[in-house]
Tab-separated table of N, CA and C in Angstrom:
chain	number	residue	atom	x	y	z
O	56	ALA	N	37.040	27.036	-34.812
O	56	ALA	CA	36.373	28.295	-35.116
O	56	ALA	C	37.325	29.203	-35.882
O	57	CYS	N	36.871	29.674	-37.008
O	57	CYS	CA	37.700	30.532	-37.859
O	57	CYS	C	37.465	31.996	-37.458
O	58	ASN	N	37.829	32.308	-36.211
O	58	ASN	CA	37.586	33.646	-35.683
O	58	ASN	C	38.884	34.449	-35.568
O	59	LYS	N	38.788	35.638	-34.959
O	59	LYS	CA	39.965	36.508	-34.820
O	59	LYS	C	41.087	35.836	-34.023
O	60	ASP	N	40.725	35.074	-32.994
O	60	ASP	CA	41.729	34.367	-32.195
O	60	ASP	C	42.496	33.353	-33.043
O	61	PHE	N	41.768	32.619	-33.898
O	61	PHE	CA	42.424	31.649	-34.772
O	61	PHE	C	43.412	32.363	-35.702
O	62	PHE	N	43.025	33.533	-36.187
O	62	PHE	CA	43.914	34.284	-37.079
O	62	PHE	C	45.168	34.770	-36.346
O	63	ARG	N	45.047	35.129	-35.074
O	63	ARG	CA	46.242	35.517	-34.304
O	63	ARG	C	47.156	34.300	-34.129
O	64	LEU	N	46.561	33.127	-33.902
O	64	LEU	CA	47.347	31.893	-33.787
O	64	LEU	C	48.041	31.567	-35.113
O	65	ILE	N	47.367	31.801	-36.231
O	65	ILE	CA	48.003	31.617	-37.546
O	65	ILE	C	49.237	32.517	-37.633
O	66	GLY	N	49.094	33.765	-37.195
O	66	GLY	CA	50.227	34.695	-37.210
O	66	GLY	C	51.392	34.180	-36.384
O	67	TYR	N	51.099	33.671	-35.190
O	67	TYR	CA	52.150	33.085	-34.351
O	67	TYR	C	52.802	31.893	-35.060
O	68	PHE	N	51.978	31.059	-35.719
O	68	PHE	CA	52.534	29.891	-36.408
O	68	PHE	C	53.444	30.319	-37.561
O	69	LEU	N	52.999	31.298	-38.343
O	69	LEU	CA	53.814	31.749	-39.474
O	69	LEU	C	55.172	32.267	-39.006
O	70	ALA	N	55.198	32.898	-37.840
O	70	ALA	CA	56.442	33.462	-37.313
O	70	ALA	C	57.253	32.456	-36.508
O	71	GLU	N	56.599	31.726	-35.619
O	71	GLU	CA	57.311	30.906	-34.628
O	71	GLU	C	56.984	29.416	-34.683
O	72	GLY	N	56.106	29.035	-35.602
O	72	GLY	CA	55.613	27.665	-35.596
O	72	GLY	C	56.327	26.724	-36.537
O	73	SER	N	56.216	25.449	-36.205
O	73	SER	CA	56.722	24.380	-37.062
O	73	SER	C	56.002	23.099	-36.681
O	74	THR	N	56.188	22.075	-37.495
O	74	THR	CA	55.657	20.766	-37.159
O	74	THR	C	56.810	19.781	-37.256
O	75	SER	N	56.709	18.694	-36.493
O	75	SER	CA	57.730	17.662	-36.602
O	75	SER	C	57.078	16.287	-36.613
O	76	ASN	N	57.580	15.450	-37.478
O	76	ASN	CA	57.119	14.053	-37.631
O	76	ASN	C	55.620	13.925	-37.866
O	77	ASP	N	54.983	14.949	-38.393
O	77	ASP	CA	53.534	14.947	-38.624
O	77	ASP	C	52.721	14.634	-37.359
O	78	HIS	N	53.360	14.735	-36.193
O	78	HIS	CA	52.679	14.437	-34.934
O	78	HIS	C	52.688	15.617	-33.970
O	79	TYR	N	53.636	16.521	-34.143
O	79	TYR	CA	53.839	17.585	-33.154
O	79	TYR	C	53.721	18.959	-33.787
O	80	LEU	N	53.004	19.827	-33.092
O	80	LEU	CA	52.908	21.235	-33.465
O	80	LEU	C	53.775	21.991	-32.470
O	81	ASN	N	54.726	22.774	-32.965
O	81	ASN	CA	55.690	23.469	-32.112
O	81	ASN	C	55.631	24.976	-32.327
O	82	PHE	N	55.854	25.703	-31.248
O	82	PHE	CA	56.023	27.155	-31.311
O	82	PHE	C	57.287	27.458	-30.523
O	83	SER	N	58.194	28.228	-31.103
O	83	SER	CA	59.465	28.540	-30.435
O	83	SER	C	59.578	30.035	-30.196
O	84	PHE	N	59.705	30.403	-28.933
O	84	PHE	CA	59.793	31.805	-28.542
O	84	PHE	C	61.075	32.050	-27.758
O	85	GLY	N	61.410	33.304	-27.556
O	85	GLY	CA	62.489	33.675	-26.652
O	85	GLY	C	61.927	33.698	-25.237
O	86	THR	N	62.784	33.464	-24.245
O	86	THR	CA	62.311	33.438	-22.854
O	86	THR	C	61.696	34.774	-22.440
O	87	HIS	N	62.108	35.866	-23.093
O	87	HIS	CA	61.592	37.202	-22.763
O	87	HIS	C	60.188	37.453	-23.339
O	88	GLU	N	59.659	36.508	-24.119
O	88	GLU	CA	58.363	36.699	-24.771
O	88	GLU	C	57.224	36.007	-24.019
O	89	GLY	N	57.267	36.105	-22.689
O	89	GLY	CA	56.292	35.437	-21.819
O	89	GLY	C	54.844	35.688	-22.156
O	90	ILE	N	54.492	36.940	-22.462
O	90	ILE	CA	53.076	37.232	-22.736
O	90	ILE	C	52.617	36.578	-24.046
O	91	TYR	N	53.532	36.428	-25.007
O	91	TYR	CA	53.171	35.781	-26.283
O	91	TYR	C	53.077	34.269	-26.105
O	92	ILE	N	53.916	33.714	-25.240
O	92	ILE	CA	53.859	32.284	-24.923
O	92	ILE	C	52.515	31.982	-24.262
O	93	GLU	N	52.171	32.811	-23.284
O	93	GLU	CA	50.905	32.654	-22.565
O	93	GLU	C	49.712	32.798	-23.513
O	94	ASP	N	49.773	33.779	-24.399
O	94	ASP	CA	48.700	34.009	-25.365
O	94	ASP	C	48.547	32.786	-26.269
O	95	THR	N	49.658	32.245	-26.766
O	95	THR	CA	49.620	31.068	-27.640
O	95	THR	C	49.008	29.878	-26.912
O	96	GLU	N	49.424	29.658	-25.665
O	96	GLU	CA	48.873	28.548	-24.878
O	96	GLU	C	47.366	28.726	-24.665
O	97	ASN	N	46.947	29.947	-24.339
O	97	ASN	CA	45.520	30.217	-24.140
O	97	ASN	C	44.722	30.008	-25.424
O	98	LEU	N	45.283	30.428	-26.550
O	98	LEU	CA	44.606	30.241	-27.838
O	98	LEU	C	44.432	28.750	-28.139
O	99	LEU	N	45.468	27.966	-27.883
O	99	LEU	CA	45.396	26.518	-28.125
O	99	LEU	C	44.336	25.874	-27.228
O	100	ARG	N	44.245	26.349	-25.992
O	100	ARG	CA	43.240	25.818	-25.055
O	100	ARG	C	41.822	26.175	-25.506
O	101	THR	N	41.601	27.474	-25.788
O	101	THR	CA	40.234	27.918	-26.106
O	101	THR	C	39.778	27.478	-27.495
O	102	LEU	N	40.682	27.491	-28.480
O	102	LEU	CA	40.283	27.135	-29.845
O	102	LEU	C	40.152	25.629	-30.056
O	103	PHE	N	41.048	24.859	-29.447
O	103	PHE	CA	41.103	23.420	-29.732
O	103	PHE	C	40.944	22.532	-28.499
O	104	GLY	N	40.739	23.118	-27.327
O	104	GLY	CA	40.576	22.335	-26.114
O	104	GLY	C	41.832	21.574	-25.705
O	105	ILE	N	42.983	22.088	-26.115
O	105	ILE	CA	44.259	21.430	-25.792
O	105	ILE	C	44.629	21.754	-24.344
O	106	ASN	N	44.770	20.724	-23.540
O	106	ASN	CA	45.162	20.922	-22.143
O	106	ASN	C	46.571	20.436	-21.871
O	107	LYS	N	47.035	19.499	-22.694
O	107	LYS	CA	48.378	18.953	-22.478
O	107	LYS	C	49.366	19.685	-23.398
O	108	ILE	N	49.995	20.702	-22.838
O	108	ILE	CA	50.979	21.488	-23.570
O	108	ILE	C	52.323	21.288	-22.879
O	109	GLN	N	53.285	20.816	-23.634
O	109	GLN	CA	54.624	20.633	-23.071
O	109	GLN	C	55.443	21.875	-23.334
O	110	LYS	N	56.267	22.225	-22.357
O	110	LYS	CA	57.147	23.393	-22.488
O	110	LYS	C	58.577	22.940	-22.261
O	111	PHE	N	59.451	23.338	-23.163
O	111	PHE	CA	60.869	23.018	-23.033
O	111	PHE	C	61.660	24.325	-23.016
O	112	TYR	N	62.579	24.422	-22.065
O	112	TYR	CA	63.415	25.618	-21.940
O	112	TYR	C	64.815	25.303	-22.462
O	113	HIS	N	65.322	26.194	-23.293
O	113	HIS	CA	66.657	26.011	-23.888
O	113	HIS	C	67.569	27.097	-23.331
O	114	LYS	N	68.382	26.719	-22.361
O	114	LYS	CA	69.260	27.698	-21.703
O	114	LYS	C	70.247	28.341	-22.679
O	115	LYS	N	70.790	27.522	-23.577
O	115	LYS	CA	71.836	27.986	-24.495
O	115	LYS	C	71.385	29.189	-25.342
O	116	ASN	N	70.211	29.074	-25.947
O	116	ASN	CA	69.736	30.163	-26.820
O	116	ASN	C	68.582	30.959	-26.210
O	117	HIS	N	68.376	30.804	-24.898
O	117	HIS	CA	67.328	31.546	-24.183
O	117	HIS	C	65.960	31.392	-24.852
O	118	GLY	N	65.637	30.154	-25.231
O	118	GLY	CA	64.383	29.889	-25.918
O	118	GLY	C	63.431	29.036	-25.119
O	119	VAL	N	62.177	29.091	-25.520
O	119	VAL	CA	61.128	28.263	-24.938
O	119	VAL	C	60.356	27.647	-26.098
O	120	SER	N	60.176	26.345	-26.051
O	120	SER	CA	59.369	25.662	-27.064
O	120	SER	C	58.076	25.177	-26.425
O	121	ILE	N	56.990	25.443	-27.118
O	121	ILE	CA	55.686	24.904	-26.736
O	121	ILE	C	55.436	23.766	-27.710
O	122	VAL	N	55.137	22.583	-27.188
O	122	VAL	CA	54.927	21.420	-28.051
O	122	VAL	C	53.581	20.781	-27.739
O	123	ILE	N	52.807	20.533	-28.802
O	123	ILE	CA	51.507	19.894	-28.679
O	123	ILE	C	51.562	18.608	-29.487
O	124	ASN	N	51.244	17.497	-28.852
O	124	ASN	CA	51.234	16.204	-29.525
O	124	ASN	C	49.843	16.008	-30.132
O	125	SER	N	49.710	16.335	-31.409
O	125	SER	CA	48.425	16.203	-32.087
O	125	SER	C	48.645	16.073	-33.588
O	126	CYS	N	48.373	14.881	-34.116
O	126	CYS	CA	48.505	14.658	-35.564
O	126	CYS	C	47.592	15.610	-36.336
O	127	ASP	N	46.368	15.776	-35.831
O	127	ASP	CA	45.391	16.621	-36.522
O	127	ASP	C	45.863	18.073	-36.623
O	128	LEU	N	46.341	18.628	-35.506
O	128	LEU	CA	46.801	20.022	-35.531
O	128	LEU	C	48.084	20.174	-36.348
O	129	ALA	N	48.996	19.220	-36.220
O	129	ALA	CA	50.240	19.272	-36.996
O	129	ALA	C	49.916	19.273	-38.491
O	130	ARG	N	48.988	18.405	-38.881
O	130	ARG	CA	48.583	18.328	-40.293
O	130	ARG	C	47.873	19.601	-40.741
O	131	LEU	N	46.940	20.072	-39.911
O	131	LEU	CA	46.189	21.295	-40.237
O	131	LEU	C	47.146	22.453	-40.530
O	132	PHE	N	48.105	22.671	-39.630
O	132	PHE	CA	48.994	23.821	-39.787
O	132	PHE	C	50.020	23.632	-40.902
O	133	SER	N	50.609	22.447	-41.029
O	133	SER	CA	51.624	22.268	-42.077
O	133	SER	C	50.996	22.257	-43.462
O	134	GLN	N	49.809	21.641	-43.605
O	134	GLN	CA	49.166	21.599	-44.919
O	134	GLN	C	48.544	22.938	-45.303
O	135	SER	N	48.080	23.696	-44.329
O	135	SER	CA	47.432	24.976	-44.624
O	135	SER	C	48.428	26.113	-44.789
O	136	PHE	N	49.513	26.102	-43.990
O	136	PHE	CA	50.391	27.273	-43.939
O	136	PHE	C	51.850	26.981	-44.279
O	137	GLY	N	52.163	25.738	-44.632
O	137	GLY	CA	53.493	25.405	-45.110
O	137	GLY	C	54.391	24.755	-44.082
O	138	LYS	N	55.297	23.957	-44.594
O	138	LYS	CA	56.267	23.237	-43.770
O	138	LYS	C	57.638	23.817	-44.094
O	139	GLY	N	58.333	24.306	-43.078
O	139	GLY	CA	59.636	24.940	-43.303
O	139	GLY	C	59.454	26.427	-43.556
O	140	ALA	N	60.330	27.235	-42.968
O	140	ALA	CA	60.209	28.701	-43.024
O	140	ALA	C	60.085	29.248	-44.451
O	141	GLU	N	60.854	28.706	-45.391
O	141	GLU	CA	60.819	29.259	-46.747
O	141	GLU	C	59.557	28.878	-47.520
O	142	ASN	N	58.796	27.909	-47.003
O	142	ASN	CA	57.564	27.475	-47.671
O	142	ASN	C	56.299	28.000	-47.002
O	143	LYS	N	56.456	28.857	-46.025
O	143	LYS	CA	55.284	29.379	-45.325
O	143	LYS	C	54.523	30.334	-46.233
O	144	SER	N	53.198	30.201	-46.169
O	144	SER	CA	52.326	31.086	-46.953
O	144	SER	C	50.907	30.948	-46.419
O	145	LEU	N	50.048	31.797	-46.919
O	145	LEU	CA	48.638	31.760	-46.535
O	145	LEU	C	47.821	31.147	-47.656
O	146	PRO	N	46.850	30.296	-47.305
O	146	PRO	CA	45.960	29.766	-48.343
O	146	PRO	C	45.048	30.883	-48.856
O	147	HIS	N	44.503	30.659	-50.028
O	147	HIS	CA	43.664	31.666	-50.688
O	147	HIS	C	42.532	32.153	-49.783
O	148	TRP	N	41.877	31.243	-49.063
O	148	TRP	CA	40.738	31.626	-48.222
O	148	TRP	C	41.139	32.636	-47.140
O	149	ALA	N	42.369	32.523	-46.621
O	149	ALA	CA	42.814	33.453	-45.572
O	149	ALA	C	43.033	34.856	-46.133
O	150	MET	N	43.390	34.921	-47.408
O	150	MET	CA	43.598	36.218	-48.056
O	150	MET	C	42.263	36.930	-48.324
O	151	LEU	N	41.183	36.179	-48.297
O	151	LEU	CA	39.850	36.743	-48.574
O	151	LEU	C	39.050	37.039	-47.315
O	152	GLU	N	39.588	36.681	-46.152
O	152	GLU	CA	38.876	36.881	-44.891
O	152	GLU	C	38.727	38.359	-44.552
O	153	SER	N	37.964	38.639	-43.513
O	153	SER	CA	37.682	40.016	-43.126
O	153	SER	C	38.958	40.725	-42.656
O	154	PRO	N	39.042	42.028	-42.912
O	154	PRO	CA	40.204	42.803	-42.444
O	154	PRO	C	40.411	42.699	-40.933
O	155	GLU	N	39.313	42.560	-40.164
O	155	GLU	CA	39.423	42.447	-38.705
O	155	GLU	C	40.196	41.184	-38.318
O	156	LYS	N	39.918	40.080	-38.989
O	156	LYS	CA	40.631	38.830	-38.722
O	156	LYS	C	42.083	38.945	-39.194
O	157	GLN	N	42.270	39.537	-40.360
O	157	GLN	CA	43.627	39.678	-40.901
O	157	GLN	C	44.493	40.583	-40.024
O	158	ALA	N	43.893	41.572	-39.381
O	158	ALA	CA	44.645	42.444	-38.465
O	158	ALA	C	45.200	41.620	-37.309
O	159	GLU	N	44.436	40.648	-36.826
O	159	GLU	CA	44.902	39.766	-35.752
O	159	GLU	C	46.054	38.886	-36.233
O	160	LEU	N	45.976	38.435	-37.477
O	160	LEU	CA	47.060	37.652	-38.061
O	160	LEU	C	48.352	38.476	-38.065
O	161	ILE	N	48.245	39.718	-38.500
O	161	ILE	CA	49.415	40.612	-38.524
O	161	ILE	C	49.949	40.807	-37.106
O	162	LYS	N	49.060	40.957	-36.133
O	162	LYS	CA	49.479	41.137	-34.738
O	162	LYS	C	50.311	39.939	-34.272
O	163	GLY	N	49.800	38.725	-34.492
O	163	GLY	CA	50.531	37.522	-34.100
O	163	GLY	C	51.855	37.396	-34.834
O	164	TYR	N	51.829	37.696	-36.126
O	164	TYR	CA	53.048	37.587	-36.930
O	164	TYR	C	54.097	38.617	-36.498
O	165	PHE	N	53.668	39.846	-36.267
O	165	PHE	CA	54.599	40.902	-35.846
O	165	PHE	C	55.224	40.566	-34.491
O	166	ARG	N	54.409	40.040	-33.584
O	166	ARG	CA	54.931	39.678	-32.262
O	166	ARG	C	56.038	38.635	-32.379
O	167	GLY	N	55.928	37.766	-33.384
O	167	GLY	CA	56.932	36.720	-33.557
O	167	GLY	C	58.124	37.149	-34.387
O	168	ASP	N	57.876	37.673	-35.581
O	168	ASP	CA	58.973	37.990	-36.507
O	168	ASP	C	59.108	39.474	-36.814
O	169	GLY	N	58.522	40.296	-35.977
O	169	GLY	CA	58.584	41.727	-36.225
O	169	GLY	C	59.467	42.451	-35.238
O	170	ASN	N	59.818	43.670	-35.595
O	170	ASN	CA	60.548	44.531	-34.664
O	170	ASN	C	60.315	45.989	-35.022
O	171	TYR	N	60.615	46.816	-34.073
O	171	TYR	CA	60.484	48.278	-34.236
O	171	TYR	C	61.887	48.847	-34.277
O	172	TYR	N	62.159	49.642	-35.289
O	172	TYR	CA	63.484	50.234	-35.477
O	172	TYR	C	63.360	51.747	-35.403
O	173	ARG	N	64.187	52.364	-34.582
O	173	ARG	CA	64.185	53.816	-34.463
O	173	ARG	C	65.620	54.251	-34.219
O	174	LYS	N	66.154	55.035	-35.168
O	174	LYS	CA	67.544	55.463	-35.042
O	174	LYS	C	67.720	56.839	-35.674
O	175	LYS	N	68.487	57.663	-34.986
O	175	LYS	CA	68.779	58.993	-35.504
O	175	LYS	C	69.984	58.895	-36.438
O	176	HIS	N	69.794	59.339	-37.644
O	176	HIS	CA	70.855	59.379	-38.642
O	176	HIS	C	71.167	60.837	-38.948
O	177	THR	N	72.262	61.072	-39.650
O	177	THR	CA	72.600	62.451	-40.029
O	177	THR	C	71.502	63.051	-40.906
O	178	SER	N	70.840	62.204	-41.675
O	178	SER	CA	69.756	62.661	-42.551
O	178	SER	C	68.436	62.854	-41.808
O	179	GLY	N	68.381	62.428	-40.558
O	179	GLY	CA	67.156	62.574	-39.767
O	179	GLY	C	66.798	61.290	-39.044
O	180	LEU	N	65.622	61.279	-38.480
O	180	LEU	CA	65.148	60.125	-37.710
O	180	LEU	C	64.599	59.055	-38.647
O	181	LYS	N	65.067	57.826	-38.459
O	181	LYS	CA	64.560	56.711	-39.252
O	181	LYS	C	63.757	55.822	-38.303
O	182	GLU	N	62.488	55.633	-38.644
O	182	GLU	CA	61.581	54.881	-37.797
O	182	GLU	C	60.811	53.874	-38.651
O	183	LEU	N	60.880	52.596	-38.284
O	183	LEU	CA	60.251	51.544	-39.074
O	183	LEU	C	59.654	50.451	-38.198
O	184	PHE	N	58.580	49.858	-38.685
O	184	PHE	CA	58.087	48.589	-38.171
O	184	PHE	C	58.492	47.581	-39.233
O	185	ARG	N	59.154	46.494	-38.816
O	185	ARG	CA	59.650	45.527	-39.797
O	185	ARG	C	59.219	44.114	-39.431
O	186	MET	N	58.979	43.312	-40.469
O	186	MET	CA	58.687	41.891	-40.298
O	186	MET	C	59.550	41.140	-41.286
O	187	ASN	N	60.229	40.096	-40.813
O	187	ASN	CA	61.183	39.366	-41.642
O	187	ASN	C	60.743	37.939	-41.921
O	188	THR	N	61.052	37.467	-43.125
O	188	THR	CA	60.759	36.096	-43.510
O	188	THR	C	61.703	35.685	-44.631
O	189	ILE	N	61.904	34.373	-44.791
O	189	ILE	CA	62.669	33.903	-45.949
O	189	ILE	C	61.717	33.362	-47.020
O	190	SER	N	60.412	33.557	-46.806
O	190	SER	CA	59.410	33.155	-47.795
O	190	SER	C	58.980	34.384	-48.602
O	191	SER	N	59.326	34.386	-49.891
O	191	SER	CA	58.942	35.538	-50.734
O	191	SER	C	57.420	35.612	-50.862
O	192	THR	N	56.759	34.460	-50.905
O	192	THR	CA	55.292	34.429	-51.006
O	192	THR	C	54.661	35.064	-49.777
O	193	LEU	N	55.129	34.664	-48.595
O	193	LEU	CA	54.569	35.214	-47.356
O	193	LEU	C	54.817	36.717	-47.265
O	194	ALA	N	56.003	37.168	-47.649
O	194	ALA	CA	56.310	38.607	-47.613
O	194	ALA	C	55.301	39.380	-48.461
O	195	THR	N	55.029	38.884	-49.659
O	195	THR	CA	54.063	39.535	-50.558
O	195	THR	C	52.659	39.512	-49.949
O	196	GLN	N	52.277	38.384	-49.357
O	196	GLN	CA	50.948	38.278	-48.761
O	196	GLN	C	50.788	39.203	-47.556
O	197	ILE	N	51.818	39.305	-46.728
O	197	ILE	CA	51.770	40.201	-45.561
O	197	ILE	C	51.631	41.650	-46.044
O	198	ARG	N	52.425	42.023	-47.061
O	198	ARG	CA	52.317	43.373	-47.621
O	198	ARG	C	50.915	43.633	-48.164
O	199	ASP	N	50.349	42.655	-48.862
O	199	ASP	CA	49.011	42.812	-49.443
O	199	ASP	C	47.941	42.965	-48.360
O	200	ILE	N	48.061	42.198	-47.275
O	200	ILE	CA	47.101	42.332	-46.162
O	200	ILE	C	47.233	43.719	-45.538
O	201	LEU	N	48.473	44.178	-45.341
O	201	LEU	CA	48.674	45.523	-44.787
O	201	LEU	C	48.031	46.580	-45.679
O	202	LEU	N	48.212	46.454	-46.990
O	202	LEU	CA	47.593	47.400	-47.934
O	202	LEU	C	46.071	47.369	-47.794
O	203	ARG	N	45.533	46.164	-47.645
O	203	ARG	CA	44.086	46.011	-47.469
O	203	ARG	C	43.620	46.698	-46.179
O	204	LEU	N	44.521	46.738	-45.177
O	204	LEU	CA	44.203	47.396	-43.899
O	204	LEU	C	44.488	48.904	-43.952
O	205	GLY	N	44.873	49.396	-45.143
O	205	GLY	CA	45.136	50.824	-45.298
O	205	GLY	C	46.538	51.232	-44.859
O	206	ILE	N	47.444	50.265	-44.762
O	206	ILE	CA	48.814	50.539	-44.338
O	206	ILE	C	49.747	50.287	-45.519
O	207	VAL	N	50.411	51.337	-45.969
O	207	VAL	CA	51.330	51.205	-47.098
O	207	VAL	C	52.636	50.594	-46.596
O	208	ALA	N	53.045	49.503	-47.231
O	208	ALA	CA	54.257	48.795	-46.818
O	208	ALA	C	55.150	48.544	-48.031
O	209	PHE	N	56.416	48.274	-47.762
O	209	PHE	CA	57.356	47.943	-48.830
O	209	PHE	C	58.017	46.612	-48.502
O	210	ILE	N	58.629	46.004	-49.520
O	210	ILE	CA	59.385	44.767	-49.305
O	210	ILE	C	60.832	45.026	-49.711
O	211	ASN	N	61.731	44.687	-48.812
O	211	ASN	CA	63.158	44.786	-49.075
O	211	ASN	C	63.706	43.364	-49.160
O	212	LYS	N	64.556	43.111	-50.153
O	212	LYS	CA	65.122	41.777	-50.351
O	212	LYS	C	66.619	41.853	-50.085
O	213	ARG	N	67.114	41.011	-49.184
O	213	ARG	CA	68.536	41.023	-48.859
O	213	ARG	C	69.178	39.666	-49.145
O	214	ASP	N	70.111	39.666	-50.074
O	214	ASP	CA	70.843	38.445	-50.426
O	214	ASP	C	71.848	38.147	-49.314
O	215	ARG	N	71.772	36.941	-48.759
O	215	ARG	CA	72.679	36.581	-47.661
O	215	ARG	C	73.537	35.361	-48.013
O	216	LYS	N	73.748	35.152	-49.320
O	216	LYS	CA	74.553	34.006	-49.773
O	216	LYS	C	75.944	34.005	-49.170
O	217	LYS	N	76.562	35.191	-49.103
O	217	LYS	CA	77.923	35.307	-48.558
O	217	LYS	C	78.004	34.820	-47.120
O	218	GLU	N	76.885	34.934	-46.394
O	218	GLU	CA	76.838	34.480	-44.998
O	218	GLU	C	76.384	33.023	-44.920
O	219	GLY	N	76.173	32.396	-46.084
O	219	GLY	CA	75.696	31.018	-46.120
O	219	GLY	C	74.256	30.881	-45.672
O	220	ARG	N	73.473	31.944	-45.883
O	220	ARG	CA	72.078	31.949	-45.439
O	220	ARG	C	71.149	32.255	-46.606
O	221	LYS	N	69.876	31.979	-46.406
O	221	LYS	CA	68.869	32.217	-47.446
O	221	LYS	C	68.521	33.713	-47.530
O	222	THR	N	67.989	34.112	-48.675
O	222	THR	CA	67.570	35.485	-48.904
O	222	THR	C	66.506	35.876	-47.881
O	223	MET	N	66.674	37.073	-47.330
O	223	MET	CA	65.729	37.578	-46.314
O	223	MET	C	64.833	38.647	-46.963
O	224	PHE	N	63.548	38.542	-46.709
O	224	PHE	CA	62.587	39.528	-47.169
O	224	PHE	C	62.079	40.281	-45.940
O	225	THR	N	62.153	41.598	-45.992
O	225	THR	CA	61.659	42.423	-44.905
O	225	THR	C	60.472	43.221	-45.412
O	226	VAL	N	59.344	43.080	-44.732
O	226	VAL	CA	58.169	43.902	-45.016
O	226	VAL	C	58.283	45.063	-44.039
O	227	GLY	N	58.340	46.271	-44.569
O	227	GLY	CA	58.542	47.444	-43.723
O	227	GLY	C	57.434	48.466	-43.857
O	228	ILE	N	57.235	49.165	-42.746
O	228	ILE	CA	56.246	50.242	-42.699
O	228	ILE	C	56.961	51.462	-42.135
């Protein structure tokens, strides 16, 4: 079902999802993100009837992985939304969907790759909602969806070559 719940799951996938060996759909969260883990599991159950969800806890990095063994779902998500963080993007049809569905996508994405920044500077209070990605396409699409929702956003590009990392794009509000 291409409903609001599916769009929230897309948001979670864009932020926290991956596929492996074309057989497994994975979502990786921090242990402190219990409500988002639960939400993702419930979405998988209600949308796709998935009952066998494996959970792996990573003590070292305080992470939790949700793993679903399903060739169909792994293919659906990797072919529709990209394989690898820098290749993540939305297909054309998702960009044309209703603003109500797209708002759910933003909610899922923000919960995964977003943060709230509030700091007092000498120049005054700086307050931002930020979402980070290494996909320039996804950053542009997220900004465009926000604009469609009546939210003016900007994109900041940070070169991280010196740190041996890929360029980071921050969509900010």
